[in-house]
């Protein structure tokens, strides 16, 4: 059966044509139709039942018309599935370790059109203690209030190890806010936030906020952001290498891992002046 279309979906516009796109096509058609397919595939009755649930036992008892993982070019219940997945994050489901929304068909509706997806997700991260990987590149994540909520959640979160929010709609002020939140984060190791559609080039002010973050953050070992300023590139690289060095000494990044070991040695050589520093933070980049 097809899901009931919500009233909000009436003017949502045409749907996208792919699901799980590769990064090379993530930026295509990121316009006013962003999130329209998800919005048009929300079963309002079922979504209401999902959000009314207060325990994981109740949630597991719901009869859902879709599998845990969607597939296909146009999943019929995409919007409802997103609401269900986000509610699992909010309920701190211990079985949910990774959440991925990707590509045109993975775009989230605008926050004002559907508050039960993007706004609820970034806020729920603050209380979640089990989700370890979150990838939401090119999914219509917006700045302003959403960025502030994400920053606050990251300052409180102690479980998330990997976060990818690249190719979204975050401006310089949003990125600075997020890095201020990460200053007190003690869990995130790999953070990708480059190529924002509302920020043509990362400026010195953003890079300064990254360097400030690394003065207190001892966990981040990979930051996917382009480092366009020589001074701040050096400061950021030193912080990243310090964190990697600490992890190796503490046994968190085994020396037997040849790839990571080679990267660490290359970072050390760059800081000694044996090699020219790269344009990105060690192990980072635009990815």
XYZ file of N, CA and C in Angstrom:
861
model
N 0.842 -1.191 0.000
C 0.000 0.000 0.000
C 0.876 1.238 0.000
N 0.415 2.289 -0.676
C 1.162 3.532 -0.705
C 0.890 4.320 0.562
N 1.863 5.036 1.082
C 1.654 5.817 2.296
C 0.720 6.977 2.044
N 0.007 7.388 3.092
C -0.831 8.571 3.002
C 0.064 9.780 2.807
N -0.265 10.638 1.854
C 0.506 11.848 1.646
C 0.054 12.895 2.639
N 1.019 13.539 3.290
C 0.682 14.589 4.239
C 0.251 15.834 3.491
N -0.436 16.729 4.192
C -0.868 17.982 3.580
C 0.335 18.807 3.156
N 1.431 18.707 3.911
C 2.636 19.463 3.589
C 3.246 19.016 2.273
N 2.953 17.764 1.867
C 3.585 17.223 0.670
C 2.911 17.680 -0.613
N 1.758 18.302 -0.513
C 0.996 18.658 -1.704
C 1.784 19.540 -2.655
N 2.584 20.444 -2.078
C 3.348 21.365 -2.922
C 4.834 21.055 -2.909
N 5.171 19.812 -2.638
C 6.577 19.449 -2.467
C 7.348 19.440 -3.771
N 6.682 19.285 -4.893
C 7.391 19.303 -6.163
C 7.840 17.915 -6.572
N 8.576 17.793 -7.669
C 8.990 16.492 -8.193
C 10.004 15.822 -7.291
N 10.004 14.500 -7.313
C 10.957 13.753 -6.498
C 12.270 13.629 -7.236
N 13.317 13.290 -6.485
C 14.606 13.030 -7.109
C 14.575 11.649 -7.738
N 15.649 11.256 -8.396
C 15.611 10.032 -9.186
C 16.586 8.971 -8.737
N 17.323 9.208 -7.667
C 18.306 8.215 -7.256
C 18.351 8.097 -5.749
N 18.911 6.987 -5.286
C 19.004 6.713 -3.855
C 20.370 6.143 -3.568
N 21.094 6.729 -2.587
C 22.435 6.257 -2.270
C 23.459 6.671 -3.302
N 23.335 7.908 -3.825
C 24.268 8.396 -4.833
C 25.691 8.457 -4.305
N 26.670 8.354 -5.211
C 28.061 8.563 -4.845
C 28.315 10.055 -4.686
N 29.436 10.404 -4.040
C 29.739 11.795 -3.729
C 29.795 12.684 -4.969
N 30.199 12.136 -6.109
C 30.366 12.960 -7.302
C 29.072 13.582 -7.783
N 27.937 12.986 -7.414
C 26.659 13.523 -7.868
C 25.820 14.089 -6.741
N 26.408 14.211 -5.566
C 25.640 14.645 -4.407
C 25.166 16.081 -4.518
N 25.896 16.907 -5.281
C 25.560 18.317 -5.332
C 24.501 18.646 -6.385
N 24.134 17.671 -7.207
C 23.195 17.933 -8.277
C 21.789 18.154 -7.737
N 21.110 19.123 -8.308
C 19.706 19.400 -8.006
C 19.450 19.697 -6.542
N 20.436 20.264 -5.834
C 20.227 20.617 -4.426
C 19.513 21.960 -4.387
N 18.249 21.954 -4.694
C 17.487 23.191 -4.826
C 16.237 23.140 -3.984
N 15.197 23.832 -4.443
C 13.971 23.929 -3.658
C 13.263 22.597 -3.508
N 13.591 21.620 -4.363
C 12.943 20.319 -4.273
C 13.616 19.410 -3.259
N 14.667 19.898 -2.602
C 15.388 19.080 -1.631
C 14.441 18.555 -0.560
N 14.487 17.258 -0.342
C 13.651 16.645 0.682
C 12.223 16.403 0.261
N 11.880 16.704 -0.997
C 10.483 16.583 -1.415
C 9.996 15.141 -1.427
N 10.881 14.207 -1.831
C 10.444 12.812 -1.865
C 10.202 12.286 -0.453
N 11.087 12.602 0.459
C 10.883 12.165 1.841
C 9.590 12.748 2.399
N 9.355 14.014 2.113
C 8.153 14.675 2.619
C 6.891 14.057 2.041
N 6.953 13.656 0.787
C 5.765 13.111 0.126
C 5.499 11.657 0.481
N 6.433 11.015 1.183
C 6.259 9.597 1.511
C 6.103 9.379 3.011
N 5.544 10.357 3.682
C 5.270 10.223 5.116
C 3.840 9.746 5.313
N 3.692 8.614 5.938
C 2.385 8.116 6.349
C 2.085 8.777 7.692
N 1.226 9.773 7.684
C 0.998 10.578 8.887
C 0.468 9.756 10.054
N -0.395 8.799 9.775
C -0.937 7.974 10.863
C 0.160 7.142 11.509
N 0.967 6.481 10.679
C 2.048 5.652 11.209
C 3.121 6.505 11.872
N 3.447 7.652 11.274
C 4.446 8.544 11.863
C 4.005 9.012 13.245
N 2.715 9.290 13.384
C 2.187 9.689 14.684
C 2.315 8.577 15.709
N 2.060 7.340 15.285
C 2.192 6.195 16.189
C 3.646 6.012 16.616
N 4.554 6.161 15.665
C 5.982 6.005 15.974
C 6.431 7.030 17.008
N 6.081 8.282 16.789
C 6.546 9.353 17.675
C 5.849 9.342 19.029
N 4.726 8.637 19.129
C 4.018 8.540 20.408
C 4.639 7.486 21.316
N 5.455 6.617 20.737
C 6.097 5.548 21.496
C 7.164 6.124 22.424
N 7.211 5.621 23.647
C 8.165 6.128 24.632
C 9.198 5.099 25.072
N 9.030 3.852 24.671
C 9.999 2.820 25.039
C 10.385 2.004 23.810
N 11.568 1.402 23.852
C 12.022 0.581 22.737
C 11.175 -0.670 22.590
N 10.654 -1.176 23.704
C 9.790 -2.356 23.640
C 8.526 -2.043 22.846
N 7.950 -0.884 23.092
C 6.767 -0.477 22.339
C 7.104 -0.278 20.871
N 8.265 0.321 20.599
C 8.657 0.588 19.220
C 8.829 -0.712 18.440
N 9.442 -1.703 19.065
C 9.643 -2.986 18.389
C 8.332 -3.713 18.158
N 7.294 -3.333 18.897
C 5.990 -3.970 18.740
C 5.152 -3.399 17.618
N 5.585 -2.295 17.039
C 4.828 -1.692 15.939
C 4.964 -2.525 14.669
N 3.880 -2.630 13.930
C 3.893 -3.313 12.642
C 4.293 -2.306 11.565
N 5.483 -2.468 11.028
C 6.000 -1.520 10.045
C 5.944 -2.113 8.638
N 5.536 -1.321 7.651
C 5.415 -1.817 6.273
C 6.711 -1.719 5.475
N 7.829 -1.453 6.160
C 9.111 -1.309 5.470
C 10.196 -2.026 6.263
N 11.283 -2.436 5.593
C 12.382 -3.120 6.278
C 13.270 -2.128 7.019
N 14.193 -2.651 7.797
C 15.105 -1.782 8.543
C 16.011 -0.991 7.612
N 16.346 -1.560 6.452
C 17.179 -0.878 5.470
C 16.419 -0.784 4.158
N 16.283 0.434 3.640
C 15.561 0.637 2.393
C 16.476 0.430 1.194
N 15.869 0.109 0.065
C 16.611 -0.043 -1.182
C 15.712 0.388 -2.332
N 16.289 0.486 -3.505
C 15.511 0.883 -4.665
C 15.639 2.363 -4.956
N 15.176 2.765 -6.122
C 15.326 4.153 -6.557
C 14.322 5.091 -5.918
N 13.154 4.579 -5.543
C 12.114 5.439 -4.961
C 11.388 4.698 -3.848
N 12.028 4.530 -2.696
C 11.383 3.799 -1.597
C 10.092 4.469 -1.166
N 9.022 3.704 -1.121
C 7.687 4.265 -0.909
C 7.507 4.901 0.459
N 8.224 4.415 1.463
C 8.035 4.925 2.821
C 9.266 5.670 3.327
N 10.012 6.299 2.433
C 11.260 6.944 2.835
C 11.068 7.917 3.995
N 10.104 8.817 3.889
C 9.887 9.808 4.940
C 9.522 9.182 6.273
N 8.641 8.189 6.233
C 8.246 7.502 7.471
C 9.421 6.731 8.052
N 10.216 6.115 7.177
C 11.406 5.391 7.630
C 12.382 6.338 8.321
N 12.574 7.538 7.754
C 13.452 8.527 8.381
C 12.950 8.897 9.774
N 11.653 9.123 9.887
C 11.066 9.461 11.189
C 11.294 8.325 12.178
N 11.149 7.087 11.719
C 11.371 5.919 12.573
C 12.828 5.834 13.013
N 13.756 6.021 12.074
C 15.172 5.947 12.420
C 15.571 7.044 13.405
N 15.091 8.249 13.176
C 15.412 9.357 14.081
C 14.821 9.105 15.464
N 13.631 8.509 15.513
C 13.026 8.213 16.819
C 13.840 7.149 17.551
N 14.439 6.238 16.823
C 15.330 5.258 17.449
C 16.539 5.956 18.071
N 17.065 6.963 17.380
C 18.167 7.752 17.944
C 17.700 8.450 19.213
N 16.495 9.020 19.171
C 15.958 9.742 20.324
C 15.729 8.819 21.514
N 15.349 7.570 21.243
C 15.131 6.603 22.322
C 16.427 5.905 22.732
N 17.539 6.274 22.098
C 18.855 5.706 22.405
C 18.867 4.192 22.239
N 18.426 3.743 21.082
C 18.383 2.319 20.762
C 19.809 1.761 20.746
N 20.147 0.834 21.651
C 21.518 0.309 21.707
C 21.909 -0.512 20.485
N 20.930 -0.971 19.707
C 21.242 -1.758 18.514
C 21.539 -0.881 17.302
N 21.290 0.420 17.419
C 21.534 1.340 16.309
C 22.913 1.976 16.470
N 23.884 1.448 15.745
C 25.262 1.937 15.819
C 25.618 2.880 14.675
N 24.906 2.767 13.559
C 25.229 3.569 12.385
C 23.952 4.033 11.695
N 23.940 5.285 11.283
C 22.802 5.847 10.557
C 23.332 6.605 9.349
N 22.794 6.280 8.172
C 23.246 6.908 6.931
C 22.051 7.394 6.124
N 22.002 8.693 5.867
C 21.113 9.274 4.868
C 22.056 9.816 3.794
N 21.846 9.425 2.535
C 22.808 9.835 1.509
C 22.116 10.073 0.169
N 22.600 11.064 -0.540
C 22.170 11.288 -1.904
C 20.849 12.021 -2.016
N 20.402 12.226 -3.246
C 19.194 12.990 -3.490
C 17.979 12.372 -2.817
N 17.867 11.054 -2.846
C 16.714 10.412 -2.231
C 16.867 10.321 -0.719
N 18.032 10.681 -0.203
C 18.230 10.681 1.238
C 18.119 12.064 1.835
N 17.707 13.043 1.032
C 17.619 14.407 1.536
C 16.471 14.560 2.529
N 16.757 15.271 3.595
C 15.759 15.516 4.628
C 14.915 16.733 4.262
N 13.641 16.712 4.625
C 12.803 17.891 4.378
C 13.307 19.088 5.176
N 12.945 20.278 4.740
C 13.308 21.489 5.476
C 12.763 21.399 6.897
N 13.464 21.960 7.863
C 13.045 21.824 9.268
C 11.653 22.360 9.547
N 11.275 23.450 8.879
C 9.946 23.999 9.119
C 8.851 23.132 8.506
N 9.207 22.332 7.489
C 8.225 21.458 6.850
C 8.044 20.156 7.618
N 9.121 19.655 8.239
C 9.044 18.392 8.975
C 10.032 18.389 10.141
N 9.593 18.831 11.320
C 10.489 18.916 12.483
C 10.862 17.564 13.083
N 10.225 16.485 12.622
C 10.493 15.168 13.212
C 11.688 14.457 12.573
N 12.372 15.134 11.658
C 13.536 14.496 11.028
C 14.808 15.273 11.377
N 15.201 16.250 10.592
C 16.486 16.932 10.827
C 16.584 17.611 12.194
N 15.631 18.468 12.586
C 15.761 19.127 13.895
C 15.791 18.133 15.057
N 14.946 17.125 14.966
C 14.892 16.131 16.042
C 16.177 15.311 16.092
N 16.745 15.010 14.918
C 17.974 14.222 14.871
C 19.131 14.941 15.545
N 19.379 16.190 15.165
C 20.538 16.896 15.727
C 20.366 17.141 17.222
N 19.135 17.290 17.672
C 18.905 17.490 19.104
C 19.044 16.183 19.872
N 18.576 15.082 19.272
C 18.621 13.779 19.944
C 20.044 13.285 20.163
N 20.980 13.735 19.362
C 22.370 13.285 19.502
C 22.953 13.617 20.867
N 22.459 14.671 21.486
C 22.997 15.082 22.777
C 22.775 14.065 23.875
N 21.688 13.305 23.778
C 21.358 12.321 24.811
C 21.687 10.894 24.397
N 22.046 10.700 23.134
C 22.297 9.346 22.643
C 23.659 8.839 23.103
N 23.706 7.584 23.530
C 24.937 6.997 24.051
C 25.371 5.751 23.287
N 24.751 5.488 22.131
C 25.075 4.264 21.409
C 25.411 4.464 19.937
N 24.893 5.495 19.298
C 25.183 5.727 17.884
C 26.649 6.115 17.718
N 27.375 5.389 16.868
C 28.808 5.621 16.689
C 29.157 6.273 15.359
N 28.319 6.084 14.350
C 28.598 6.640 13.026
C 27.339 7.289 12.458
N 27.473 8.545 12.042
C 26.359 9.274 11.431
C 26.856 9.930 10.151
N 26.272 9.557 9.023
C 26.639 10.132 7.729
C 25.406 10.756 7.091
N 25.401 12.085 7.007
C 24.282 12.796 6.387
C 24.810 13.840 5.398
N 25.664 13.420 4.438
C 26.170 14.380 3.453
C 25.112 14.719 2.413
N 25.062 15.979 2.006
C 24.137 16.417 0.950
C 22.702 16.009 1.240
N 22.281 16.212 2.474
C 20.930 15.802 2.857
C 20.050 16.977 3.265
N 20.443 18.188 2.899
C 19.639 19.381 3.176
C 19.700 19.804 4.642
N 20.789 19.461 5.330
C 20.989 19.957 6.688
C 21.233 21.461 6.610
N 20.461 22.222 7.372
C 20.534 23.682 7.293
C 21.255 24.274 8.499
N 21.645 25.533 8.345
C 22.337 26.225 9.422
C 21.380 26.892 10.382
N 21.861 27.905 11.068
C 21.020 28.602 12.033
C 20.721 27.741 13.239
N 19.447 27.556 13.538
C 19.038 26.818 14.727
C 19.514 25.372 14.688
N 19.484 24.735 13.519
C 19.950 23.349 13.429
C 21.433 23.244 13.768
N 22.221 24.191 13.303
C 23.653 24.184 13.609
C 23.886 24.393 15.099
N 23.111 25.278 15.711
C 23.253 25.518 17.154
C 22.877 24.272 17.952
N 21.809 23.599 17.534
C 21.407 22.370 18.215
C 22.465 21.284 18.051
N 23.024 21.181 16.849
C 24.063 20.183 16.609
C 25.294 20.471 17.456
N 25.687 21.727 17.532
C 26.852 22.106 18.336
C 26.642 21.748 19.804
N 25.460 22.045 20.310
C 25.153 21.734 21.708
C 25.174 20.230 21.941
N 24.599 19.476 21.005
C 24.574 18.024 21.146
C 25.978 17.435 21.107
N 26.823 17.946 20.225
C 28.189 17.437 20.132
C 28.993 17.735 21.392
N 28.674 18.826 22.055
C 29.374 19.151 23.301
C 28.994 18.186 24.419
N 27.843 17.506 24.261
C 27.352 16.589 25.290
C 27.537 15.124 24.923
N 27.680 14.837 23.628
C 27.712 13.456 23.157
C 29.033 12.777 23.500
N 28.950 11.521 23.947
C 30.148 10.778 24.304
C 30.262 9.458 23.578
N 29.513 9.298 22.480
C 29.505 8.017 21.779
C 29.889 8.115 20.314
N 29.506 9.196 19.653
C 29.708 9.319 18.212
C 31.193 9.379 17.867
N 31.636 8.491 16.972
C 33.045 8.440 16.568
C 33.270 9.049 15.181
N 32.250 8.974 14.328
C 32.381 9.440 12.945
C 31.165 10.277 12.586
N 31.412 11.458 11.989
C 30.318 12.342 11.579
C 30.651 12.971 10.236
N 29.740 12.823 9.275
C 29.908 13.396 7.940
C 28.715 14.295 7.645
N 28.970 15.609 7.560
C 27.903 16.569 7.251
C 28.289 17.447 6.062
N 29.159 16.957 5.204
C 29.630 17.775 4.084
C 28.512 17.997 3.061
N 28.724 18.979 2.184
C 27.802 19.263 1.082
C 26.397 19.601 1.550
N 26.298 20.315 2.659
C 25.004 20.758 3.153
C 24.905 22.283 3.067
N 24.029 22.873 3.856
C 23.776 24.314 3.769
C 24.235 25.030 5.041
N 25.500 24.869 5.377
C 26.063 25.498 6.564
C 26.963 26.659 6.154
N 26.762 27.798 6.774
C 27.579 28.980 6.507
C 28.770 29.010 7.468
N 29.627 29.997 7.311
C 30.817 30.105 8.157
C 30.462 30.160 9.636
N 29.451 30.956 9.988
C 29.060 31.075 11.393
C 28.572 29.745 11.945
N 27.911 28.954 11.107
C 27.435 27.642 11.545
C 28.610 26.716 11.845
N 29.605 26.707 10.969
C 30.777 25.860 11.186
C 31.535 26.281 12.440
N 31.647 27.569 12.658
C 32.322 28.062 13.863
C 31.572 27.615 15.110
N 30.259 27.673 15.067
C 29.437 27.231 16.200
C 29.668 25.751 16.481
N 29.711 24.956 15.436
C 29.899 23.515 15.590
C 31.276 23.200 16.175
N 32.308 23.885 15.717
C 33.645 23.632 16.266
C 33.755 24.097 17.715
N 33.004 25.121 18.082
C 32.975 25.513 19.501
C 32.362 24.397 20.340
N 31.334 23.749 19.798
C 30.745 22.617 20.501
C 31.702 21.448 20.607
N 32.483 21.225 19.569
C 33.426 20.105 19.564
C 34.604 20.310 20.507
N 34.815 21.523 20.958
C 35.942 21.795 21.852
C 35.873 20.956 23.120
N 34.663 20.641 23.566
C 34.506 19.852 24.791
C 34.081 18.416 24.509
N 34.105 18.017 23.245
C 33.733 16.649 22.883
C 34.914 15.715 23.104
N 34.648 14.542 23.665
C 35.726 13.603 23.968
C 35.537 12.272 23.264
N 34.765 12.254 22.181
C 34.492 10.993 21.504
C 34.757 11.033 20.007
N 34.367 12.106 19.329
C 34.446 12.155 17.873
C 35.893 12.108 17.391
N 36.172 11.205 16.452
C 37.521 11.030 15.921
C 37.650 11.492 14.474
N 36.589 11.380 13.712
C 36.624 11.660 12.274
C 35.438 12.556 11.927
N 35.717 13.781 11.501
C 34.662 14.763 11.233
C 34.854 15.360 9.851
N 33.868 15.198 8.976
C 33.929 15.737 7.620
C 32.855 16.802 7.458
N 33.273 18.023 7.113
C 32.316 19.132 7.040
C 32.594 20.066 5.871
N 33.384 19.635 4.903
C 33.784 20.505 3.809
C 32.744 20.675 2.719
N 33.064 21.536 1.749
C 32.251 21.738 0.548
C 30.812 22.135 0.844
N 30.635 23.046 1.786
C 29.287 23.508 2.110
C 28.736 24.383 0.985
N 27.477 24.181 0.643
C 26.865 24.908 -0.463
C 26.656 26.380 -0.142
N 26.579 26.730 1.147
C 26.375 28.121 1.552
C 27.669 28.784 2.016
N 28.793 28.150 1.718
C 30.095 28.688 2.129
C 31.090 28.370 1.020
N 31.269 29.319 0.093
C 32.080 29.067 -1.088
C 33.503 28.657 -0.734
N 34.090 29.315 0.249
C 35.445 28.968 0.683
C 35.570 29.210 2.176
N 36.170 28.253 2.853
C 36.363 28.385 4.291
C 37.361 29.501 4.564
N 36.965 30.473 5.373
C 37.820 31.613 5.663
C 38.702 31.415 6.880
N 39.547 32.397 7.140
C 40.462 32.340 8.280
C 39.714 32.242 9.604
N 38.543 32.878 9.696
C 37.796 32.846 10.950
C 37.340 31.433 11.295
N 36.932 30.669 10.272
C 36.530 29.284 10.512
C 37.743 28.443 10.909
N 38.847 28.623 10.203
C 40.051 27.852 10.516
C 40.577 28.185 11.905
N 40.430 29.433 12.306
C 40.825 29.809 13.663
C 39.976 29.068 14.689
N 38.678 28.907 14.397
C 37.802 28.184 15.323
C 38.182 26.708 15.398
N 38.671 26.144 14.291
C 39.147 24.759 14.303
C 40.377 24.642 15.195
N 41.311 25.569 15.035
C 42.528 25.554 15.855
C 42.199 25.737 17.331
N 41.262 26.630 17.634
C 40.842 26.837 19.021
C 40.217 25.571 19.585
N 39.410 24.908 18.772
C 38.784 23.654 19.190
C 39.839 22.626 19.588
N 40.901 22.529 18.797
C 41.932 21.520 19.036
C 42.820 21.828 20.236
N 42.694 23.008 20.797
C 43.448 23.310 22.015
C 42.948 22.484 23.192
N 41.669 22.137 23.167
C 41.092 21.361 24.265
C 40.603 19.988 23.824
N 40.328 19.828 22.534
C 39.860 18.533 22.031
C 41.059 17.614 21.823
N 41.048 16.470 22.492
C 42.158 15.528 22.419
C 41.793 14.252 21.665
N 40.673 14.270 20.966
C 40.193 13.060 20.308
C 40.212 13.144 18.777
N 39.901 14.301 18.216
C 39.816 14.431 16.761
C 41.137 14.080 16.080
N 41.093 13.129 15.154
C 42.292 12.718 14.429
C 42.150 12.898 12.927
N 40.983 13.294 12.482
C 40.775 13.524 11.053
C 39.679 14.565 10.885
N 39.981 15.631 10.149
C 39.004 16.685 9.892
C 38.950 16.929 8.394
N 37.822 16.665 7.787
C 37.652 16.866 6.355
C 37.214 18.281 6.056
N 38.181 19.166 5.915
C 37.908 20.559 5.587
C 39.146 21.116 4.885
N 38.951 21.947 3.875
C 40.094 22.476 3.144
C 40.777 23.574 3.949
N 42.078 23.442 4.100
C 42.864 24.406 4.866
C 43.550 25.362 3.900
N 42.990 26.542 3.762
C 43.443 27.487 2.736
C 44.435 28.522 3.251
N 44.698 28.526 4.547
C 45.596 29.517 5.136
C 46.799 28.812 5.756
N 47.994 29.253 5.400
C 49.219 28.581 5.840
C 49.359 28.550 7.354
N 49.114 29.677 8.016
C 49.281 29.739 9.468
C 48.333 28.781 10.178
N 47.054 28.872 9.850
C 46.081 28.038 10.550
C 46.205 26.578 10.145
N 46.658 26.321 8.911
C 46.908 24.943 8.501
C 47.962 24.317 9.403
N 49.012 25.070 9.690
C 50.079 24.564 10.546
C 49.564 24.294 11.956
N 48.783 25.231 12.503
C 48.252 25.063 13.852
C 47.318 23.857 13.939
N 46.461 23.708 12.944
C 45.506 22.596 12.935
C 46.234 21.269 12.757
N 47.190 21.228 11.839
C 47.950 19.998 11.628
C 48.665 19.552 12.896
N 49.214 20.503 13.638
C 49.905 20.165 14.881
C 48.946 19.559 15.902
N 47.744 20.111 15.986
C 46.764 19.558 16.911
C 46.335 18.155 16.529
N 46.132 17.935 15.230
C 45.732 16.616 14.756
C 46.839 15.590 14.991
N 48.074 15.959 14.669
C 49.204 15.044 14.869
C 49.386 14.735 16.353
N 49.226 15.739 17.213
C 49.315 15.515 18.659
C 48.284 14.486 19.108
N 47.055 14.626 18.612
C 46.005 13.685 18.999
C 46.309 12.281 18.503
N 46.820 12.178 17.281
C 47.182 10.864 16.755
C 48.339 10.262 17.540
N 49.304 11.085 17.871
C 50.458 10.629 18.639
C 50.003 10.086 19.989
N 49.095 10.815 20.632
C 48.570 10.383 21.929
C 47.862 9.046 21.815
N 47.077 8.885 20.777
C 46.341 7.633 20.600
C 47.279 6.464 20.359
N 48.340 6.690 19.590
C 49.302 5.619 19.347
C 49.996 5.225 20.651
N 50.403 6.209 21.429
C 51.097 5.931 22.685
C 50.195 5.227 23.685
N 48.902 5.517 23.623
C 47.951 4.888 24.538
C 47.419 3.567 24.006
N 47.873 3.193 22.803
C 47.436 1.923 22.236
C 46.098 1.977 21.547
N 45.544 3.171 21.358
C 44.239 3.284 20.700
C 44.371 3.213 19.185
N 45.540 3.562 18.655
C 45.813 3.470 17.231
C 47.032 2.564 17.086
N 46.827 1.263 16.975
C 47.932 0.300 17.031
C 49.030 0.581 16.013
N 50.271 0.447 16.462
C 51.404 0.636 15.558
C 51.456 -0.472 14.512
N 50.760 -1.573 14.773
C 50.724 -2.659 13.805
C 49.831 -2.327 12.622
N 49.029 -1.278 12.736
C 48.215 -0.827 11.609
C 49.126 -0.028 10.683
N 49.629 -0.677 9.635
C 50.659 -0.067 8.791
C 50.183 1.205 8.105
N 48.928 1.232 7.666
C 48.438 2.414 6.958
C 48.406 3.616 7.877
N 47.830 3.448 9.056
C 47.759 4.550 10.004
C 49.148 4.944 10.483
N 50.020 3.948 10.644
C 51.379 4.238 11.094
C 52.127 5.073 10.045
N 51.982 4.720 8.774
C 52.646 5.477 7.715
C 52.131 6.909 7.665
N 50.807 7.063 7.848
C 50.235 8.406 7.837
C 50.789 9.218 9.001
N 50.884 8.589 10.176
C 51.398 9.279 11.362
C 52.849 9.708 11.140
N 53.663 8.815 10.566
C 55.059 9.149 10.303
C 55.175 10.280 9.282
N 54.289 10.288 8.275
C 54.298 11.368 7.288
C 53.932 12.693 7.941
N 52.977 12.647 8.872
C 52.587 13.856 9.596
C 53.761 14.396 10.405
N 54.466 13.497 11.078
C 55.611 13.908 11.882
C 56.692 14.527 10.995
N 56.928 13.935 9.831
C 57.936 14.450 8.909
C 57.568 15.839 8.419
N 56.277 16.045 8.153
C 55.819 17.356 7.685
C 56.059 18.422 8.741
N 55.809 18.075 9.995
C 55.994 19.048 11.069
C 57.473 19.342 11.321
N 58.340 18.376 11.023
C 59.777 18.609 11.182
C 60.352 19.388 10.010
N 59.539 19.548 8.957
C 60.020 20.247 7.775
C 60.635 19.328 6.749
N 60.515 18.001 6.958
C 61.070 17.048 5.999
C 60.231 16.970 4.733
N 58.983 17.435 4.826
C 58.086 17.391 3.674
C 57.183 18.597 3.733
N 56.702 19.003 2.606
C 55.787 20.136 2.574
C 54.442 19.723 3.139
N 53.834 20.547 4.004
C 52.517 20.205 4.540
C 51.476 20.225 3.446
N 50.481 19.366 3.573
C 49.419 19.299 2.583
C 48.417 20.421 2.747
N 47.467 20.446 1.875
C 46.443 21.489 1.936
C 45.387 21.162 2.986
N 45.328 19.916 3.425
C 44.286 19.518 4.351
C 44.879 19.024 5.665
N 44.036 18.949 6.660
C 44.481 18.377 7.924
C 44.907 16.940 7.687
N 45.896 16.443 8.428
C 46.394 15.087 8.213
C 45.260 14.081 8.176
N 45.212 13.332 7.112
C 44.161 12.343 6.960
C 42.848 12.955 6.558
N 42.795 14.272 6.418
C 41.536 14.929 6.103
C 41.389 15.159 4.627
N 40.746 16.270 4.289
C 40.505 16.586 2.899
C 39.087 17.026 2.713
N 38.650 17.087 1.499
C 37.280 17.488 1.227
C 36.300 16.365 1.394
N 36.794 15.106 1.638
C 35.885 13.968 1.739
C 35.295 13.877 3.110
